[in-house]
Amino acid sequence: MRNRIWLCLILGTFLYACGGRERAEETAVPIDYKDVPAFNADSAYAFIQKQVDFGPRVPNTAGHEATKNWLIEKLKGYKLEVQTQEFSEKTYDGQLWDLTNIIASYKPDAKKRILLAAHWDSRRIADKDSERLHEPIEGANDGGSGVGVLLEIARVLAYENPKPDVGIDFIFFDGEDDGEPEHQDTRNRAREYWWCLGSQYWSTNLHERGYSAYFGILVDMVGGRGARFYKEGYSVRYAKNIVNKVWNYGHELGHSDFFQMRETAELVDDHLFVNKNAGIPMINIIEFSPDYGFGHYHHTHADNMDMIDKRTLKAVGETVLFTIYQE
Ligand code: AHN
Ligand code: ZN
């Protein structure tokens, strides 16, 4: 990949009024980017397929358990230091769910660290569909894609060169996608947010005392065909400079179709709790349009492999990988 992009800075055009002369001064300033290995979208795609093949990753089910074991083994195979955080939470309908956050560290002794996150559970209902509303979705994009992109980054760190200078912590949050159903008249007020159970737990019970990171990036629904990523509201509120940096990198890499320079609403997602409770500035790369909101597939049975596009995975994966290599 090119490691040098020339930025032409028009330093100034000076008009000399006296004498009527005009002089334009233009200087080309080279910006040295660190070299970055390739992000393999085929590999990320295969990781999504694998998750979908395990079945819905709904807590307290066999598919969830199988996916958990596969994820842990996979991350260990990439020579990461893997820790799990097991806990139980009550759901809005009174079930007790066994949840597991998975933390995998690259260069665990490096001081400067970047946190990369995705949720690995999937939704137990298809409440925005018109049929089979009470059946779990496959969650290829919602759940599968974020994990697929992060696993591919973990593979690159293990097998490709060069290596980044910073340490990286991957966090796979559990229990993200169990917000109350859309069509429901009585709210359970026992807790404020039923979404994001894993990140709510981790952000108030860090896996290591005093853990912090320079910044974090959450990826959620990053594989959809024709996806557009806008600057999400909480990301802008808590980590504006990181949003701008990542979006600018996306453009430099040629992914300006995907990374839209426009803001969208504030979305309750795992990054909110990482920002609020852990005090780590974390942005969210998520498909949510300021015009029509979530994609048509969202929380429906259309969230399957047919709507995953390797071009989207590549745009996001390349941009996130590039970002960590520049630190
Ligand atoms: C809201 O609907 C407010 N947050 C949903 C976050 C989410 C659900 N991400 C994936 N699924
Ligand atoms: Zn969801």
mmCIF file of C-alpha atoms and ligand atoms in Angstrom:
data_model
loop_
_atom_site.group_PDB
_atom_site.id
_atom_site.type_symbol
_atom_site.label_atom_id
_atom_site.label_comp_id
_atom_site.label_asym_id
_atom_site.label_seq_id
_atom_site.Cartn_x
_atom_site.Cartn_y
_atom_site.Cartn_z
ATOM 1 C CA MET A 1 0.000 0.000 0.000
ATOM 2 C CA ARG A 2 1.153 3.503 -0.671
ATOM 3 C CA ASN A 3 2.784 4.953 2.376
ATOM 4 C CA ARG A 4 3.218 8.445 1.200
ATOM 5 C CA ILE A 5 0.466 10.749 0.179
ATOM 6 C CA TRP A 6 1.285 14.217 -1.019
ATOM 7 C CA LEU A 7 -0.856 16.908 0.384
ATOM 8 C CA CYS A 8 -0.726 20.129 -1.478
ATOM 9 C CA LEU A 9 -1.039 22.987 0.874
ATOM 10 C CA ILE A 10 -1.707 26.299 -0.602
ATOM 11 C CA LEU A 11 0.280 28.274 1.878
ATOM 12 C CA GLY A 12 -0.883 31.593 0.692
ATOM 13 C CA THR A 13 -1.493 33.853 -2.167
ATOM 14 C CA PHE A 14 -0.003 37.182 -1.566
ATOM 15 C CA LEU A 15 -1.229 40.183 -3.390
ATOM 16 C CA TYR A 16 1.128 43.035 -3.500
ATOM 17 C CA ALA A 17 -1.041 46.086 -3.821
ATOM 18 C CA CYS A 18 1.774 48.524 -4.246
ATOM 19 C CA GLY A 19 3.160 47.960 -7.680
ATOM 20 C CA GLY A 20 0.209 45.768 -8.649
ATOM 21 C CA ARG A 21 2.302 42.574 -8.670
ATOM 22 C CA GLU A 22 0.738 39.246 -7.797
ATOM 23 C CA ARG A 23 2.664 36.294 -6.394
ATOM 24 C CA ALA A 24 1.302 32.870 -5.578
ATOM 25 C CA GLU A 25 3.280 30.596 -3.299
ATOM 26 C CA GLU A 26 2.486 26.902 -3.292
ATOM 27 C CA THR A 27 4.356 24.311 -1.269
ATOM 28 C CA ALA A 28 3.895 20.546 -1.374
ATOM 29 C CA VAL A 29 4.234 19.022 2.097
ATOM 30 C CA PRO A 30 4.716 15.234 2.244
ATOM 31 C CA ILE A 31 2.776 13.438 4.957
ATOM 32 C CA ASP A 32 4.427 10.199 5.918
ATOM 33 C CA TYR A 33 1.972 7.466 6.733
ATOM 34 C CA LYS A 34 3.177 4.214 8.209
ATOM 35 C CA ASP A 35 2.916 1.203 5.941
ATOM 36 C CA VAL A 36 -0.059 -1.077 6.634
ATOM 37 C CA PRO A 37 -0.614 -4.733 5.680
ATOM 38 C CA ALA A 38 -3.649 -5.638 3.576
ATOM 39 C CA PHE A 39 -7.057 -6.281 5.151
ATOM 40 C CA ASN A 40 -8.528 -9.426 3.601
ATOM 41 C CA ALA A 41 -12.288 -8.990 3.128
ATOM 42 C CA ASP A 42 -12.703 -12.638 2.037
ATOM 43 C CA SER A 43 -11.343 -13.674 5.395
ATOM 44 C CA ALA A 44 -13.638 -11.282 7.286
ATOM 45 C CA TYR A 45 -16.571 -12.621 5.253
ATOM 46 C CA ALA A 46 -15.687 -16.220 6.148
ATOM 47 C CA PHE A 47 -15.623 -15.271 9.850
ATOM 48 C CA ILE A 48 -19.170 -13.916 9.512
ATOM 49 C CA GLN A 49 -20.330 -17.061 7.708
ATOM 50 C CA LYS A 50 -18.864 -19.159 10.513
ATOM 51 C CA GLN A 51 -20.808 -17.249 13.172
ATOM 52 C CA VAL A 52 -24.050 -17.494 11.219
ATOM 53 C CA ASP A 53 -23.470 -21.238 10.819
ATOM 54 C CA PHE A 54 -23.357 -21.624 14.594
ATOM 55 C CA GLY A 55 -26.951 -20.349 14.612
ATOM 56 C CA PRO A 56 -28.305 -17.329 16.469
ATOM 57 C CA ARG A 57 -25.884 -16.172 19.182
ATOM 58 C CA VAL A 58 -28.633 -15.716 21.725
ATOM 59 C CA PRO A 59 -27.462 -16.036 25.337
ATOM 60 C CA ASN A 60 -28.325 -19.299 27.140
ATOM 61 C CA THR A 61 -28.470 -21.210 23.818
ATOM 62 C CA ALA A 62 -26.148 -23.785 22.242
ATOM 63 C CA GLY A 63 -25.237 -21.463 19.332
ATOM 64 C CA HIS A 64 -24.075 -18.811 21.789
ATOM 65 C CA GLU A 65 -21.951 -21.287 23.726
ATOM 66 C CA ALA A 66 -20.384 -22.764 20.571
ATOM 67 C CA THR A 67 -19.565 -19.299 19.227
ATOM 68 C CA LYS A 68 -17.987 -18.298 22.524
ATOM 69 C CA ASN A 69 -15.669 -21.324 22.527
ATOM 70 C CA TRP A 70 -14.742 -20.801 18.872
ATOM 71 C CA LEU A 71 -13.977 -17.105 19.457
ATOM 72 C CA ILE A 72 -11.744 -17.815 22.440
ATOM 73 C CA GLU A 73 -9.806 -20.530 20.591
ATOM 74 C CA LYS A 74 -9.465 -18.362 17.509
ATOM 75 C CA LEU A 75 -8.072 -15.427 19.494
ATOM 76 C CA LYS A 76 -5.656 -17.672 21.384
ATOM 77 C CA GLY A 77 -4.539 -19.080 18.034
ATOM 78 C CA TYR A 78 -3.629 -15.519 17.028
ATOM 79 C CA LYS A 79 -1.315 -15.410 20.069
ATOM 80 C CA LEU A 80 -3.385 -12.872 21.925
ATOM 81 C CA GLU A 81 -3.682 -12.835 25.701
ATOM 82 C CA VAL A 82 -7.310 -13.812 26.229
ATOM 83 C CA GLN A 83 -9.416 -13.090 29.281
ATOM 84 C CA THR A 84 -13.095 -13.703 29.818
ATOM 85 C CA GLN A 85 -15.467 -11.876 32.068
ATOM 86 C CA GLU A 86 -18.440 -14.024 33.092
ATOM 87 C CA PHE A 87 -21.480 -12.540 34.768
ATOM 88 C CA SER A 88 -25.257 -12.889 34.919
ATOM 89 C CA GLU A 89 -27.936 -10.320 34.185
ATOM 90 C CA LYS A 90 -31.718 -10.251 34.385
ATOM 91 C CA THR A 91 -33.441 -9.579 31.053
ATOM 92 C CA TYR A 92 -36.443 -7.268 30.636
ATOM 93 C CA ASP A 93 -38.740 -10.330 30.767
ATOM 94 C CA GLY A 94 -37.212 -11.790 33.894
ATOM 95 C CA GLN A 95 -34.847 -14.436 32.535
ATOM 96 C CA LEU A 96 -31.396 -14.824 34.044
ATOM 97 C CA TRP A 97 -28.785 -14.845 31.299
ATOM 98 C CA ASP A 98 -25.209 -16.062 31.574
ATOM 99 C CA LEU A 99 -23.083 -13.569 29.663
ATOM 100 C CA THR A 100 -19.416 -13.464 28.725
ATOM 101 C CA ASN A 101 -17.302 -10.539 27.592
ATOM 102 C CA ILE A 102 -14.150 -11.661 25.810
ATOM 103 C CA ILE A 103 -11.018 -9.506 25.980
ATOM 104 C CA ALA A 104 -7.994 -10.290 23.791
ATOM 105 C CA SER A 105 -4.797 -8.272 24.066
ATOM 106 C CA TYR A 106 -2.030 -7.697 21.551
ATOM 107 C CA LYS A 107 1.270 -6.499 23.073
ATOM 108 C CA PRO A 108 -0.202 -6.575 26.593
ATOM 109 C CA ASP A 109 2.796 -4.691 27.995
ATOM 110 C CA ALA A 110 2.643 -1.721 25.614
ATOM 111 C CA LYS A 111 1.649 1.448 27.422
ATOM 112 C CA LYS A 112 -0.184 3.201 24.625
ATOM 113 C CA ARG A 113 -3.267 1.130 23.813
ATOM 114 C CA ILE A 114 -6.188 1.242 21.410
ATOM 115 C CA LEU A 115 -9.456 -0.471 22.200
ATOM 116 C CA LEU A 116 -11.442 -2.160 19.420
ATOM 117 C CA ALA A 117 -14.928 -3.423 20.201
ATOM 118 C CA ALA A 118 -17.900 -5.247 18.718
ATOM 119 C CA HIS A 119 -20.836 -7.167 20.174
ATOM 120 C CA TRP A 120 -20.825 -10.916 19.595
ATOM 121 C CA ASP A 121 -24.401 -11.761 20.655
ATOM 122 C CA SER A 122 -27.363 -11.556 18.283
ATOM 123 C CA ARG A 123 -30.987 -10.553 18.768
ATOM 124 C CA ARG A 124 -33.507 -13.157 19.985
ATOM 125 C CA ILE A 125 -36.454 -11.610 18.146
ATOM 126 C CA ALA A 126 -37.183 -10.168 14.686
ATOM 127 C CA ASP A 127 -39.423 -7.436 16.036
ATOM 128 C CA LYS A 128 -39.117 -5.186 12.987
ATOM 129 C CA ASP A 129 -40.068 -7.964 10.546
ATOM 130 C CA SER A 130 -43.603 -8.650 9.309
ATOM 131 C CA GLU A 131 -43.333 -12.391 9.880
ATOM 132 C CA ARG A 132 -41.791 -14.751 12.423
ATOM 133 C CA LEU A 133 -41.403 -11.815 14.793
ATOM 134 C CA HIS A 134 -40.728 -14.084 17.736
ATOM 135 C CA GLU A 135 -37.898 -16.033 16.118
ATOM 136 C CA PRO A 136 -34.238 -15.057 16.467
ATOM 137 C CA ILE A 137 -32.482 -13.345 13.565
ATOM 138 C CA GLU A 138 -29.292 -14.642 11.946
ATOM 139 C CA GLY A 139 -27.557 -11.342 12.667
ATOM 140 C CA ALA A 140 -25.005 -11.570 9.858
ATOM 141 C CA ASN A 141 -24.612 -7.798 9.897
ATOM 142 C CA ASP A 142 -25.913 -6.991 13.382
ATOM 143 C CA GLY A 143 -23.341 -8.812 15.427
ATOM 144 C CA GLY A 144 -21.572 -10.951 12.831
ATOM 145 C CA SER A 145 -19.931 -8.196 10.789
ATOM 146 C CA GLY A 146 -18.249 -6.336 13.659
ATOM 147 C CA VAL A 147 -16.790 -9.575 14.996
ATOM 148 C CA GLY A 148 -15.697 -10.584 11.473
ATOM 149 C CA VAL A 149 -13.823 -7.328 10.921
ATOM 150 C CA LEU A 150 -12.097 -7.482 14.313
ATOM 151 C CA LEU A 151 -11.098 -11.132 13.878
ATOM 152 C CA GLU A 152 -9.535 -10.285 10.538
ATOM 153 C CA ILE A 153 -7.562 -7.460 12.189
ATOM 154 C CA ALA A 154 -6.435 -9.939 14.854
ATOM 155 C CA ARG A 155 -5.317 -12.339 12.108
ATOM 156 C CA VAL A 156 -3.349 -9.579 10.378
ATOM 157 C CA LEU A 157 -1.573 -8.666 13.635
ATOM 158 C CA ALA A 158 -0.601 -12.303 14.101
ATOM 159 C CA TYR A 159 0.590 -13.163 10.612
ATOM 160 C CA GLU A 160 1.362 -10.023 8.602
ATOM 161 C CA ASN A 161 4.111 -7.420 8.693
ATOM 162 C CA PRO A 162 4.850 -4.739 9.656
ATOM 163 C CA LYS A 163 3.458 -4.621 13.181
ATOM 164 C CA PRO A 164 1.847 -1.558 14.777
ATOM 165 C CA ASP A 165 3.643 0.391 17.515
ATOM 166 C CA VAL A 166 0.704 0.450 19.915
ATOM 167 C CA GLY A 167 -0.899 -2.282 21.991
ATOM 168 C CA ILE A 168 -4.406 -3.335 20.978
ATOM 169 C CA ASP A 169 -7.233 -4.662 23.139
ATOM 170 C CA PHE A 170 -10.143 -6.349 21.438
ATOM 171 C CA ILE A 171 -13.356 -6.505 23.435
ATOM 172 C CA PHE A 172 -16.221 -8.658 22.315
ATOM 173 C CA PHE A 173 -19.227 -7.546 24.321
ATOM 174 C CA ASP A 174 -22.049 -9.924 25.099
ATOM 175 C CA GLY A 175 -25.724 -9.053 25.659
ATOM 176 C CA GLU A 176 -25.763 -5.942 23.471
ATOM 177 C CA ASP A 177 -28.871 -6.692 21.462
ATOM 178 C CA ASP A 178 -31.606 -7.383 23.977
ATOM 179 C CA GLY A 179 -33.396 -4.059 24.110
ATOM 180 C CA GLU A 180 -37.144 -4.347 24.612
ATOM 181 C CA PRO A 181 -39.336 -5.215 21.577
ATOM 182 C CA GLU A 182 -40.506 -2.377 19.335
ATOM 183 C CA HIS A 183 -44.221 -3.088 19.773
ATOM 184 C CA GLN A 184 -44.655 -3.269 23.493
ATOM 185 C CA ASP A 185 -46.907 -1.095 25.585
ATOM 186 C CA THR A 186 -45.438 -1.485 29.061
ATOM 187 C CA ARG A 187 -41.796 -0.715 29.671
ATOM 188 C CA ASN A 188 -39.857 -2.554 32.339
ATOM 189 C CA ARG A 189 -38.315 0.302 34.314
ATOM 190 C CA ALA A 190 -36.121 -1.920 36.482
ATOM 191 C CA ARG A 191 -33.149 -0.652 34.538
ATOM 192 C CA GLU A 192 -32.618 2.309 32.257
ATOM 193 C CA TYR A 193 -31.005 0.405 29.376
ATOM 194 C CA TRP A 194 -31.686 -3.223 28.488
ATOM 195 C CA TRP A 195 -29.385 -2.817 25.493
ATOM 196 C CA CYS A 196 -25.646 -3.160 25.977
ATOM 197 C CA LEU A 197 -25.601 -5.385 29.069
ATOM 198 C CA GLY A 198 -22.018 -6.476 28.397
ATOM 199 C CA SER A 199 -20.554 -3.019 27.959
ATOM 200 C CA GLN A 200 -22.529 -1.715 30.936
ATOM 201 C CA TYR A 201 -20.952 -4.482 32.997
ATOM 202 C CA TRP A 202 -17.400 -4.107 31.649
ATOM 203 C CA SER A 203 -17.376 -0.313 31.901
ATOM 204 C CA THR A 204 -18.175 -0.521 35.620
ATOM 205 C CA ASN A 205 -16.078 -3.674 36.268
ATOM 206 C CA LEU A 206 -12.938 -3.252 34.163
ATOM 207 C CA HIS A 207 -11.050 -6.478 33.392
ATOM 208 C CA GLU A 208 -7.898 -4.886 34.833
ATOM 209 C CA ARG A 209 -7.724 -2.376 37.654
ATOM 210 C CA GLY A 210 -7.100 1.115 36.283
ATOM 211 C CA TYR A 211 -7.369 -0.023 32.671
ATOM 212 C CA SER A 212 -7.418 2.759 30.117
ATOM 213 C CA ALA A 213 -6.798 3.264 26.425
ATOM 214 C CA TYR A 214 -5.807 6.174 24.254
ATOM 215 C CA PHE A 215 -9.070 5.835 22.353
ATOM 216 C CA GLY A 216 -11.521 3.198 21.184
ATOM 217 C CA ILE A 217 -13.427 2.238 18.053
ATOM 218 C CA LEU A 218 -16.665 0.253 18.115
ATOM 219 C CA VAL A 219 -17.816 -1.431 14.901
ATOM 220 C CA ASP A 220 -21.502 -2.365 14.616
ATOM 221 C CA MET A 221 -23.262 -3.302 11.364
ATOM 222 C CA VAL A 222 -20.239 -2.717 9.163
ATOM 223 C CA GLY A 223 -20.886 -5.233 6.383
ATOM 224 C CA GLY A 224 -24.140 -4.127 4.783
ATOM 225 C CA ARG A 225 -24.429 -3.767 1.029
ATOM 226 C CA GLY A 226 -24.442 -0.060 0.128
ATOM 227 C CA ALA A 227 -23.847 0.978 3.737
ATOM 228 C CA ARG A 228 -23.137 4.603 4.575
ATOM 229 C CA PHE A 229 -21.425 5.611 7.795
ATOM 230 C CA TYR A 230 -22.282 8.978 9.282
ATOM 231 C CA LYS A 231 -20.651 10.671 12.258
ATOM 232 C CA GLU A 232 -22.757 9.294 15.103
ATOM 233 C CA GLY A 233 -23.879 11.800 17.741
ATOM 234 C CA TYR A 234 -22.354 10.367 20.936
ATOM 235 C CA SER A 235 -19.090 9.705 19.098
ATOM 236 C CA VAL A 236 -18.971 13.362 18.099
ATOM 237 C CA ARG A 237 -19.940 14.460 21.591
ATOM 238 C CA TYR A 238 -17.302 12.370 23.401
ATOM 239 C CA ALA A 239 -14.527 11.884 20.832
ATOM 240 C CA LYS A 240 -14.907 14.389 18.014
ATOM 241 C CA ASN A 241 -11.198 14.430 17.097
ATOM 242 C CA ILE A 242 -11.141 10.629 16.773
ATOM 243 C CA VAL A 243 -14.229 10.647 14.545
ATOM 244 C CA ASN A 244 -12.671 13.273 12.294
ATOM 245 C CA LYS A 245 -9.339 11.454 12.175
ATOM 246 C CA VAL A 246 -10.921 8.118 11.218
ATOM 247 C CA TRP A 247 -13.298 9.649 8.658
ATOM 248 C CA ASN A 248 -10.405 11.588 7.093
ATOM 249 C CA TYR A 249 -8.352 8.395 6.862
ATOM 250 C CA GLY A 250 -11.333 6.694 5.221
ATOM 251 C CA HIS A 251 -11.333 9.416 2.585
ATOM 252 C CA GLU A 252 -7.561 9.278 2.067
ATOM 253 C CA LEU A 253 -7.893 5.539 1.454
ATOM 254 C CA GLY A 254 -10.547 6.105 -1.208
ATOM 255 C CA HIS A 255 -13.611 5.157 0.817
ATOM 256 C CA SER A 256 -15.402 8.496 0.696
ATOM 257 C CA ASP A 257 -18.611 6.797 -0.514
ATOM 258 C CA PHE A 258 -18.780 4.927 2.790
ATOM 259 C CA PHE A 259 -17.563 7.591 5.222
ATOM 260 C CA GLN A 260 -20.030 10.444 4.988
ATOM 261 C CA MET A 261 -18.991 13.828 6.353
ATOM 262 C CA ARG A 262 -22.375 14.436 7.945
ATOM 263 C CA GLU A 263 -23.607 13.885 11.476
ATOM 264 C CA THR A 264 -26.396 11.551 12.485
ATOM 265 C CA ALA A 265 -28.366 10.970 15.701
ATOM 266 C CA GLU A 266 -27.014 9.830 19.067
ATOM 267 C CA LEU A 267 -27.365 6.060 19.315
ATOM 268 C CA VAL A 268 -27.345 4.026 22.496
ATOM 269 C CA ASP A 269 -24.685 1.445 21.784
ATOM 270 C CA ASP A 270 -21.705 -0.086 23.606
ATOM 271 C CA HIS A 271 -19.497 2.971 23.071
ATOM 272 C CA LEU A 272 -21.859 5.138 25.172
ATOM 273 C CA PHE A 273 -21.035 3.155 28.332
ATOM 274 C CA VAL A 274 -17.326 2.984 27.545
ATOM 275 C CA ASN A 275 -17.353 6.788 27.245
ATOM 276 C CA LYS A 276 -19.620 7.498 30.228
ATOM 277 C CA ASN A 277 -18.446 4.928 32.755
ATOM 278 C CA ALA A 278 -14.888 4.026 31.757
ATOM 279 C CA GLY A 279 -13.967 7.513 30.550
ATOM 280 C CA ILE A 280 -12.325 6.159 27.404
ATOM 281 C CA PRO A 281 -13.128 8.189 24.274
ATOM 282 C CA MET A 282 -14.725 5.678 21.939
ATOM 283 C CA ILE A 283 -16.380 6.237 18.572
ATOM 284 C CA ASN A 284 -18.962 4.064 16.837
ATOM 285 C CA ILE A 285 -18.818 3.116 13.174
ATOM 286 C CA ILE A 286 -22.433 2.096 12.599
ATOM 287 C CA GLU A 287 -24.882 2.109 9.706
ATOM 288 C CA PHE A 288 -27.549 4.648 10.645
ATOM 289 C CA SER A 289 -28.810 7.256 8.209
ATOM 290 C CA PRO A 290 -29.830 10.761 9.300
ATOM 291 C CA ASP A 291 -32.617 10.467 6.697
ATOM 292 C CA TYR A 292 -34.130 7.008 7.263
ATOM 293 C CA GLY A 293 -32.364 5.522 10.302
ATOM 294 C CA PHE A 294 -31.343 1.857 10.345
ATOM 295 C CA GLY A 295 -31.260 -0.233 7.181
ATOM 296 C CA HIS A 296 -34.371 -2.156 6.087
ATOM 297 C CA TYR A 297 -32.779 -5.422 7.296
ATOM 298 C CA HIS A 298 -32.344 -4.189 10.868
ATOM 299 C CA HIS A 299 -33.839 -6.604 13.417
ATOM 300 C CA THR A 300 -35.496 -8.615 10.647
ATOM 301 C CA HIS A 301 -34.782 -11.989 9.029
ATOM 302 C CA ALA A 302 -33.249 -10.126 6.092
ATOM 303 C CA ASP A 303 -30.148 -9.667 8.250
ATOM 304 C CA ASN A 304 -28.470 -12.685 6.665
ATOM 305 C CA MET A 305 -25.427 -13.402 4.483
ATOM 306 C CA ASP A 306 -27.198 -12.094 1.343
ATOM 307 C CA MET A 307 -26.852 -8.537 2.542
ATOM 308 C CA ILE A 308 -23.168 -8.749 3.449
ATOM 309 C CA ASP A 309 -20.892 -7.055 0.926
ATOM 310 C CA LYS A 310 -17.130 -7.547 0.990
ATOM 311 C CA ARG A 311 -16.631 -4.009 -0.323
ATOM 312 C CA THR A 312 -18.174 -2.608 2.846
ATOM 313 C CA LEU A 313 -16.108 -4.923 5.043
ATOM 314 C CA LYS A 314 -12.990 -3.841 3.179
ATOM 315 C CA ALA A 315 -13.713 -0.101 3.488
ATOM 316 C CA VAL A 316 -14.228 -0.339 7.237
ATOM 317 C CA GLY A 317 -11.533 -2.933 7.904
ATOM 318 C CA GLU A 318 -8.889 -1.077 5.928
ATOM 319 C CA THR A 319 -9.728 2.207 7.616
ATOM 320 C CA VAL A 320 -9.631 0.813 11.156
ATOM 321 C CA LEU A 321 -6.422 -1.104 10.444
ATOM 322 C CA PHE A 322 -4.844 2.016 8.926
ATOM 323 C CA THR A 323 -5.851 4.054 11.985
ATOM 324 C CA ILE A 324 -4.124 1.780 14.491
ATOM 325 C CA TYR A 325 -0.946 1.649 12.400
ATOM 326 C CA GLN A 326 -0.663 5.455 12.386
ATOM 327 C CA GLU A 327 -0.543 5.638 16.208
HETATM 328 C C1 AHN B 1 -30.978 1.708 19.571
HETATM 329 O O1 AHN B 1 -31.813 1.191 18.859
HETATM 330 C C2 AHN B 1 -31.246 2.965 20.301
HETATM 331 N N1 AHN B 1 -29.801 1.175 19.765
HETATM 332 C C3 AHN B 1 -29.519 -0.045 19.103
HETATM 333 C C4 AHN B 1 -28.112 -0.383 19.107
HETATM 334 C C5 AHN B 1 -27.974 -1.601 18.332
HETATM 335 C C6 AHN B 1 -28.895 -2.600 18.235
HETATM 336 N N2 AHN B 1 -26.950 -1.964 17.631
HETATM 337 C C7 AHN B 1 -27.194 -3.103 17.078
HETATM 338 N N3 AHN B 1 -28.367 -3.512 17.434
HETATM 339 ZN ZN ZN B 2 -29.402 -5.043 16.944
#
